[in-house]
Amino acid sequence: MKKLATLLILSLLVGFTLPAFAGGGTDGKKFNVAEMINHHILDAHEWHLISTTDETTGKEHHYSIPLPIILWTNEGLVVFSSSEFHHSPVVSKGNSHYILDHEHIYLADAQGKKLEGVSQPLDFSITKNVASMLISVVILLLIFFNVKSAYAKRASQAPKGLQSLLEPLILFIRDEIALPNIGHHYYKKYLPYLLTLFFFIWVNNLLGLVPTGANLTGNIAFTMVMASLTLLLTVFSGNKSYWGHIFATPGVPKPLLIIMIPVEVIGIFTKPFALMIRLFANITAGHTIILSLVGLVFIFQNMFLGVPVTLFVLAMNCLELFVALLQAYIFTLLTALFIGQAVAEDHH
């Protein structure tokens, strides 16, 4: 009962303070929940932290971490900070002018009008998602180098600290994912990739739940690259039996191969495509639901609505913690299954 009362008090306090975090509305503008959601789940050339509104003037102030913009243009490599777009909507570098429109950088004239019929620059910028991915890589390196050194110092001793947390997960991936799906003969070859895949996706899923965090695993480009790696690994690991089942399915009459071969070839691509969509859709859906619930408070402009909304958001965040682990597990499991199908020996 005491815990329930504490939870209700915290929910009430959050409900009272939620209106202070509405990124607009005090200057007469109507709150746009779709714009708020897109702002949080889409990639950006800066890392937005918080927005405040001046009570006297109603002017919004945005606090962000600028990120480097790297462009390849007809004039060569162009590098500058994204903060320059805050000082002027048109950034001039050399003989060219650049504008930022919906997170896309275009060549423009001196007045800021997009130039048509010209070759637009290639954008290799360190965006919010890229910065988040680099942070996750650093986190993983720190964690696993720490665990490696702990094993070296505590050889033949019981695991302790991070060791005791990660060892069951590593053994689970080896014994419950790699071994059953790939087999004893080949699992050691693919286990490092499966471990990297699992922890990389899991850590980035968790980073997306941190306030102001990037929605990396909810980005279709990221999930497409991860699924493409699985596709390439499966295709190049395929043995004679694997390709034989695709182009000459055993037990199928030869006239039916005209139908079966295209179906099997399409299946090679639909499997990783399903991986791509599953991870993208589940992570994006969770973030969208949470932000939509918070947006209800500002749409109805009722602070008391913050109490039930906070409870729902708290429940959704707990669910998202589980989904972050589940989606990393599913992606790794299906990758191991596809690899196992490619390397399986023909027993007929």
CSV table of C-alpha atoms in Angstrom, one decimal:
chain,number,residue,atom,x,y,z
A,1,MET,CA,0.0,0.0,0.0
A,2,LYS,CA,2.9,2.3,0.9
A,3,LYS,CA,4.5,1.7,-2.5
A,4,LEU,CA,1.3,2.4,-4.3
A,5,ALA,CA,0.8,5.7,-2.5
A,6,THR,CA,4.4,6.7,-3.4
A,7,LEU,CA,3.8,5.8,-7.1
A,8,LEU,CA,0.6,7.9,-7.1
A,9,ILE,CA,2.4,10.9,-5.6
A,10,LEU,CA,5.2,10.7,-8.1
A,11,SER,CA,2.6,10.3,-10.9
A,12,LEU,CA,0.8,13.4,-9.7
A,13,LEU,CA,4.0,15.4,-9.5
A,14,VAL,CA,4.9,14.4,-13.0
A,15,GLY,CA,1.4,15.2,-14.2
A,16,PHE,CA,1.7,18.7,-12.8
A,17,THR,CA,5.1,19.3,-14.4
A,18,LEU,CA,4.4,17.8,-17.9
A,19,PRO,CA,3.0,21.1,-19.3
A,20,ALA,CA,6.4,22.7,-18.7
A,21,PHE,CA,7.9,20.4,-21.2
A,22,ALA,CA,5.5,21.1,-24.1
A,23,GLY,CA,7.8,22.2,-26.9
A,24,GLY,CA,5.6,25.1,-27.8
A,25,GLY,CA,2.0,26.4,-27.4
A,26,THR,CA,2.6,29.3,-25.0
A,27,ASP,CA,3.2,31.7,-27.8
A,28,GLY,CA,-0.3,31.0,-29.3
A,29,LYS,CA,0.8,28.3,-31.7
A,30,LYS,CA,-1.3,25.1,-31.7
A,31,PHE,CA,0.5,22.1,-30.4
A,32,ASN,CA,1.3,19.7,-33.2
A,33,VAL,CA,1.7,16.1,-31.9
A,34,ALA,CA,2.8,14.7,-35.2
A,35,GLU,CA,5.6,17.3,-35.5
A,36,MET,CA,6.7,16.5,-31.9
A,37,ILE,CA,6.8,12.7,-32.6
A,38,ASN,CA,8.7,13.1,-35.9
A,39,HIS,CA,11.1,15.4,-34.2
A,40,HIS,CA,12.0,12.7,-31.7
A,41,ILE,CA,12.0,9.6,-33.9
A,42,LEU,CA,13.7,11.0,-37.0
A,43,ASP,CA,17.4,11.6,-37.6
A,44,ALA,CA,18.9,15.1,-37.3
A,45,HIS,CA,22.1,17.0,-37.9
A,46,GLU,CA,22.2,18.1,-34.3
A,47,TRP,CA,21.6,16.4,-30.9
A,48,HIS,CA,18.6,18.3,-29.4
A,49,LEU,CA,18.6,18.2,-25.6
A,50,ILE,CA,15.8,20.5,-24.4
A,51,SER,CA,13.6,23.4,-25.3
A,52,THR,CA,12.4,26.2,-23.0
A,53,THR,CA,10.0,29.1,-23.5
A,54,ASP,CA,10.5,32.6,-22.3
A,55,GLU,CA,7.5,33.4,-20.1
A,56,THR,CA,7.6,37.2,-21.0
A,57,THR,CA,8.3,37.1,-24.7
A,58,GLY,CA,6.9,33.6,-25.5
A,59,LYS,CA,10.1,32.9,-27.6
A,60,GLU,CA,11.4,29.4,-27.7
A,61,HIS,CA,15.0,28.6,-26.9
A,62,HIS,CA,16.5,25.3,-28.1
A,63,TYR,CA,19.6,23.7,-26.5
A,64,SER,CA,21.4,21.3,-28.8
A,65,ILE,CA,24.8,19.7,-29.3
A,66,PRO,CA,26.1,20.7,-32.8
A,67,LEU,CA,27.4,17.8,-34.9
A,68,PRO,CA,29.8,18.0,-37.8
A,69,ILE,CA,28.4,18.3,-41.3
A,70,ILE,CA,30.5,16.6,-44.0
A,71,LEU,CA,29.7,17.1,-47.6
A,72,TRP,CA,31.2,15.9,-50.9
A,73,THR,CA,30.6,18.5,-53.5
A,74,ASN,CA,31.9,19.5,-57.0
A,75,GLU,CA,34.4,21.7,-55.1
A,76,GLY,CA,35.6,18.7,-53.0
A,77,LEU,CA,35.2,18.0,-49.3
A,78,VAL,CA,33.3,20.6,-47.3
A,79,VAL,CA,33.2,20.4,-43.5
A,80,PHE,CA,31.5,22.7,-41.0
A,81,SER,CA,29.4,22.6,-37.8
A,82,SER,CA,25.6,22.3,-37.9
A,83,SER,CA,25.5,25.2,-35.4
A,84,GLU,CA,26.2,27.5,-38.4
A,85,PHE,CA,22.6,27.0,-39.6
A,86,HIS,CA,21.4,28.5,-36.3
A,87,HIS,CA,23.3,31.8,-37.1
A,88,SER,CA,22.1,32.0,-40.7
A,89,PRO,CA,19.6,29.9,-42.7
A,90,VAL,CA,22.2,30.0,-45.6
A,91,VAL,CA,25.7,28.8,-45.0
A,92,SER,CA,28.4,30.0,-47.5
A,93,LYS,CA,31.5,27.9,-48.0
A,94,GLY,CA,33.8,28.9,-50.9
A,95,ASN,CA,31.7,29.7,-53.9
A,96,SER,CA,28.7,27.6,-52.8
A,97,HIS,CA,25.7,28.3,-50.5
A,98,TYR,CA,23.9,25.6,-48.5
A,99,ILE,CA,20.5,25.3,-46.8
A,100,LEU,CA,19.1,22.8,-44.4
A,101,ASP,CA,15.5,21.8,-45.3
A,102,HIS,CA,13.8,19.0,-43.3
A,103,GLU,CA,17.3,17.6,-42.4
A,104,HIS,CA,18.4,17.5,-46.0
A,105,ILE,CA,21.2,19.8,-47.2
A,106,TYR,CA,20.9,21.4,-50.6
A,107,LEU,CA,22.8,23.8,-52.7
A,108,ALA,CA,21.1,27.2,-52.8
A,109,ASP,CA,21.6,30.7,-54.0
A,110,ALA,CA,22.6,33.6,-51.8
A,111,GLN,CA,19.0,34.2,-50.8
A,112,GLY,CA,18.4,30.6,-49.7
A,113,LYS,CA,16.5,29.4,-52.7
A,114,LYS,CA,17.2,25.7,-53.6
A,115,LEU,CA,19.1,25.4,-56.9
A,116,GLU,CA,17.3,23.1,-59.3
A,117,GLY,CA,19.0,21.1,-62.1
A,118,VAL,CA,22.4,20.9,-60.3
A,119,SER,CA,24.3,18.1,-58.7
A,120,GLN,CA,23.4,18.1,-55.0
A,121,PRO,CA,26.1,17.4,-52.4
A,122,LEU,CA,26.6,13.9,-51.0
A,123,ASP,CA,25.9,14.0,-47.3
A,124,PHE,CA,28.4,12.0,-45.1
A,125,SER,CA,27.6,14.0,-41.9
A,126,ILE,CA,27.8,12.6,-38.4
A,127,THR,CA,24.1,12.8,-37.6
A,128,LYS,CA,22.4,12.1,-34.3
A,129,ASN,CA,21.9,8.4,-35.2
A,130,VAL,CA,25.5,8.0,-36.3
A,131,ALA,CA,26.7,9.7,-33.1
A,132,SER,CA,24.5,7.3,-31.1
A,133,MET,CA,25.9,4.3,-33.0
A,134,LEU,CA,29.5,5.4,-32.3
A,135,ILE,CA,28.6,5.8,-28.6
A,136,SER,CA,27.2,2.3,-28.5
A,137,VAL,CA,30.4,1.0,-30.1
A,138,VAL,CA,32.5,2.7,-27.4
A,139,ILE,CA,30.2,1.3,-24.7
A,140,LEU,CA,30.5,-2.2,-26.0
A,141,LEU,CA,34.3,-2.0,-26.3
A,142,LEU,CA,34.6,-0.7,-22.8
A,143,ILE,CA,32.3,-3.4,-21.4
A,144,PHE,CA,33.9,-6.3,-23.2
A,145,PHE,CA,37.5,-5.2,-22.7
A,146,ASN,CA,36.7,-4.9,-19.0
A,147,VAL,CA,35.2,-8.4,-18.9
A,148,LYS,CA,38.2,-9.7,-20.9
A,149,SER,CA,40.7,-8.3,-18.4
A,150,ALA,CA,38.6,-9.6,-15.5
A,151,TYR,CA,38.7,-13.1,-16.9
A,152,ALA,CA,42.5,-12.8,-17.3
A,153,LYS,CA,43.0,-11.6,-13.7
A,154,ARG,CA,40.4,-14.0,-12.2
A,155,ALA,CA,41.2,-17.2,-14.2
A,156,SER,CA,39.3,-20.3,-13.0
A,157,GLN,CA,37.4,-18.2,-10.5
A,158,ALA,CA,33.7,-17.5,-10.2
A,159,PRO,CA,32.5,-14.6,-12.4
A,160,LYS,CA,32.0,-11.3,-10.6
A,161,GLY,CA,30.5,-8.0,-11.5
A,162,LEU,CA,29.9,-7.5,-15.3
A,163,GLN,CA,31.2,-11.1,-15.8
A,164,SER,CA,28.2,-12.5,-13.8
A,165,LEU,CA,25.8,-10.4,-15.9
A,166,LEU,CA,27.2,-11.2,-19.4
A,167,GLU,CA,28.3,-14.8,-19.0
A,168,PRO,CA,24.8,-16.2,-18.8
A,169,LEU,CA,23.8,-14.2,-21.9
A,170,ILE,CA,26.8,-15.4,-23.8
A,171,LEU,CA,26.2,-19.0,-22.8
A,172,PHE,CA,22.5,-18.6,-23.7
A,173,ILE,CA,23.4,-17.3,-27.2
A,174,ARG,CA,25.9,-20.2,-27.7
A,175,ASP,CA,23.8,-23.0,-26.3
A,176,GLU,CA,20.2,-21.9,-27.2
A,177,ILE,CA,20.7,-20.0,-30.5
A,178,ALA,CA,24.0,-20.9,-32.2
A,179,LEU,CA,24.3,-24.6,-31.4
A,180,PRO,CA,20.7,-25.7,-32.1
A,181,ASN,CA,20.3,-23.7,-35.4
A,182,ILE,CA,23.8,-23.9,-36.9
A,183,GLY,CA,25.1,-27.2,-35.6
A,184,HIS,CA,28.2,-28.4,-33.7
A,185,HIS,CA,30.4,-28.3,-36.8
A,186,TYR,CA,29.9,-24.7,-37.8
A,187,TYR,CA,28.6,-22.7,-34.8
A,188,LYS,CA,32.1,-21.6,-33.6
A,189,LYS,CA,32.7,-19.9,-36.9
A,190,TYR,CA,29.5,-17.7,-36.6
A,191,LEU,CA,29.3,-17.3,-32.8
A,192,PRO,CA,31.4,-14.0,-32.7
A,193,TYR,CA,29.1,-12.4,-35.3
A,194,LEU,CA,25.9,-13.6,-33.4
A,195,LEU,CA,27.2,-12.2,-30.1
A,196,THR,CA,28.2,-8.9,-31.7
A,197,LEU,CA,24.8,-8.7,-33.4
A,198,PHE,CA,22.8,-9.4,-30.2
A,199,PHE,CA,24.7,-6.9,-27.9
A,200,PHE,CA,24.9,-4.2,-30.6
A,201,ILE,CA,21.2,-4.2,-31.3
A,202,TRP,CA,20.3,-4.6,-27.6
A,203,VAL,CA,22.5,-1.7,-26.5
A,204,ASN,CA,21.2,0.6,-29.2
A,205,ASN,CA,17.6,-0.4,-28.3
A,206,LEU,CA,18.3,0.7,-24.7
A,207,LEU,CA,20.0,3.9,-25.8
A,208,GLY,CA,16.9,4.8,-27.7
A,209,LEU,CA,14.9,4.7,-24.4
A,210,VAL,CA,17.2,7.2,-22.7
A,211,PRO,CA,15.7,10.7,-22.6
A,212,THR,CA,16.9,12.7,-25.7
A,213,GLY,CA,18.3,9.4,-27.0
A,214,ALA,CA,18.5,8.6,-30.7
A,215,ASN,CA,16.0,6.3,-32.4
A,216,LEU,CA,18.8,4.4,-34.2
A,217,THR,CA,17.1,0.9,-34.3
A,218,GLY,CA,13.9,2.6,-35.3
A,219,ASN,CA,15.6,3.9,-38.5
A,220,ILE,CA,14.8,1.9,-41.6
A,221,ALA,CA,18.3,2.5,-43.0
A,222,PHE,CA,20.0,1.0,-40.0
A,223,THR,CA,17.8,-2.1,-39.9
A,224,MET,CA,18.3,-2.5,-43.7
A,225,VAL,CA,22.1,-2.6,-43.3
A,226,MET,CA,21.8,-5.1,-40.5
A,227,ALA,CA,19.5,-7.3,-42.5
A,228,SER,CA,21.8,-7.0,-45.5
A,229,LEU,CA,24.7,-8.3,-43.5
A,230,THR,CA,22.6,-11.3,-42.6
A,231,LEU,CA,21.7,-11.8,-46.3
A,232,LEU,CA,25.3,-11.6,-47.4
A,233,LEU,CA,26.5,-13.9,-44.7
A,234,THR,CA,23.8,-16.4,-45.6
A,235,VAL,CA,24.4,-16.3,-49.4
A,236,PHE,CA,28.2,-16.6,-49.1
A,237,SER,CA,27.8,-19.4,-46.5
A,238,GLY,CA,25.4,-21.4,-48.7
A,239,ASN,CA,26.7,-24.9,-49.6
A,240,LYS,CA,25.9,-27.2,-52.5
A,241,SER,CA,22.9,-28.7,-50.7
A,242,TYR,CA,21.5,-25.2,-50.0
A,243,TRP,CA,21.7,-24.0,-53.6
A,244,GLY,CA,20.5,-27.4,-54.8
A,245,HIS,CA,17.3,-27.0,-52.7
A,246,ILE,CA,16.7,-23.6,-54.3
A,247,PHE,CA,17.4,-24.4,-58.0
A,248,ALA,CA,16.5,-28.1,-58.0
A,249,THR,CA,14.2,-28.8,-55.1
A,250,PRO,CA,14.3,-32.5,-54.3
A,251,GLY,CA,11.1,-34.4,-55.0
A,252,VAL,CA,9.5,-31.7,-57.1
A,253,PRO,CA,8.5,-32.6,-60.7
A,254,LYS,CA,10.7,-30.7,-63.2
A,255,PRO,CA,7.8,-28.8,-64.8
A,256,LEU,CA,7.0,-27.3,-61.3
A,257,LEU,CA,10.5,-26.0,-61.0
A,258,ILE,CA,9.5,-23.2,-63.4
A,259,ILE,CA,7.3,-22.0,-60.4
A,260,MET,CA,9.4,-23.2,-57.5
A,261,ILE,CA,12.7,-21.6,-58.5
A,262,PRO,CA,11.4,-18.0,-58.6
A,263,VAL,CA,9.6,-18.6,-55.3
A,264,GLU,CA,12.8,-19.9,-53.7
A,265,VAL,CA,14.9,-17.0,-55.1
A,266,ILE,CA,12.3,-14.5,-53.8
A,267,GLY,CA,12.5,-16.3,-50.4
A,268,ILE,CA,16.2,-15.5,-50.2
A,269,PHE,CA,15.4,-11.8,-50.1
A,270,THR,CA,12.0,-11.9,-48.2
A,271,LYS,CA,13.7,-13.4,-45.1
A,272,PRO,CA,16.1,-10.5,-44.4
A,273,PHE,CA,13.4,-8.1,-45.5
A,274,ALA,CA,11.2,-9.4,-42.7
A,275,LEU,CA,14.1,-9.0,-40.3
A,276,MET,CA,14.5,-5.3,-41.4
A,277,ILE,CA,10.8,-4.5,-41.1
A,278,ARG,CA,10.3,-6.3,-37.8
A,279,LEU,CA,13.0,-4.5,-35.9
A,280,PHE,CA,12.2,-1.1,-37.5
A,281,ALA,CA,8.4,-1.4,-36.9
A,282,ASN,CA,8.5,-2.7,-33.3
A,283,ILE,CA,11.0,-0.1,-32.1
A,284,THR,CA,9.3,2.8,-33.9
A,285,ALA,CA,5.9,1.8,-32.8
A,286,GLY,CA,6.9,1.7,-29.1
A,287,HIS,CA,8.4,5.2,-29.3
A,288,THR,CA,5.4,6.5,-31.2
A,289,ILE,CA,2.9,5.2,-28.6
A,290,ILE,CA,4.8,6.7,-25.7
A,291,LEU,CA,5.1,10.1,-27.4
A,292,SER,CA,1.4,10.0,-28.4
A,293,LEU,CA,0.4,9.4,-24.8
A,294,VAL,CA,2.4,12.3,-23.6
A,295,GLY,CA,1.0,14.4,-26.5
A,296,LEU,CA,-2.5,13.8,-25.1
A,297,VAL,CA,-1.8,16.1,-22.1
A,298,PHE,CA,-0.9,19.0,-24.4
A,299,ILE,CA,-3.7,18.4,-26.8
A,300,PHE,CA,-6.3,18.6,-24.1
A,301,GLN,CA,-4.3,21.1,-22.0
A,302,ASN,CA,-5.3,19.3,-18.8
A,303,MET,CA,-2.6,18.8,-16.1
A,304,PHE,CA,-4.8,16.2,-14.3
A,305,LEU,CA,-4.7,14.0,-17.4
A,306,GLY,CA,-1.0,13.7,-16.7
A,307,VAL,CA,-1.7,11.2,-13.8
A,308,PRO,CA,-3.1,8.4,-15.9
A,309,VAL,CA,-0.9,9.3,-18.8
A,310,THR,CA,2.2,8.9,-16.6
A,311,LEU,CA,1.0,5.5,-15.4
A,312,PHE,CA,0.5,4.3,-19.0
A,313,VAL,CA,3.9,5.8,-20.1
A,314,LEU,CA,5.6,4.1,-17.1
A,315,ALA,CA,4.0,0.8,-18.1
A,316,MET,CA,5.0,1.3,-21.7
A,317,ASN,CA,8.6,2.1,-20.8
A,318,CYS,CA,8.8,-1.1,-18.8
A,319,LEU,CA,7.4,-3.0,-21.7
A,320,GLU,CA,9.9,-1.3,-24.0
A,321,LEU,CA,12.7,-2.5,-21.8
A,322,PHE,CA,11.5,-6.1,-22.5
A,323,VAL,CA,11.0,-5.4,-26.2
A,324,ALA,CA,14.5,-4.0,-26.5
A,325,LEU,CA,15.9,-7.4,-25.3
A,326,LEU,CA,13.3,-9.4,-27.2
A,327,GLN,CA,13.9,-7.8,-30.6
A,328,ALA,CA,17.7,-8.3,-30.2
A,329,TYR,CA,17.0,-12.0,-29.4
A,330,ILE,CA,14.6,-12.5,-32.3
A,331,PHE,CA,17.0,-10.8,-34.8
A,332,THR,CA,19.9,-13.0,-33.6
A,333,LEU,CA,17.8,-16.2,-33.5
A,334,LEU,CA,16.5,-15.7,-37.1
A,335,THR,CA,20.0,-14.8,-38.3
A,336,ALA,CA,21.3,-18.1,-36.8
A,337,LEU,CA,18.4,-20.0,-38.4
A,338,PHE,CA,19.1,-18.6,-41.8
A,339,ILE,CA,22.8,-19.4,-41.5
A,340,GLY,CA,22.0,-22.9,-40.3
A,341,GLN,CA,19.8,-23.5,-43.3
A,342,ALA,CA,22.6,-22.4,-45.6
A,343,VAL,CA,25.3,-24.6,-44.0
A,344,ALA,CA,23.2,-27.7,-43.3
A,345,GLU,CA,24.3,-30.9,-44.9
A,346,ASP,CA,22.0,-32.9,-47.1
A,347,HIS,CA,21.1,-36.1,-45.2
A,348,HIS,CA,19.0,-37.6,-48.0
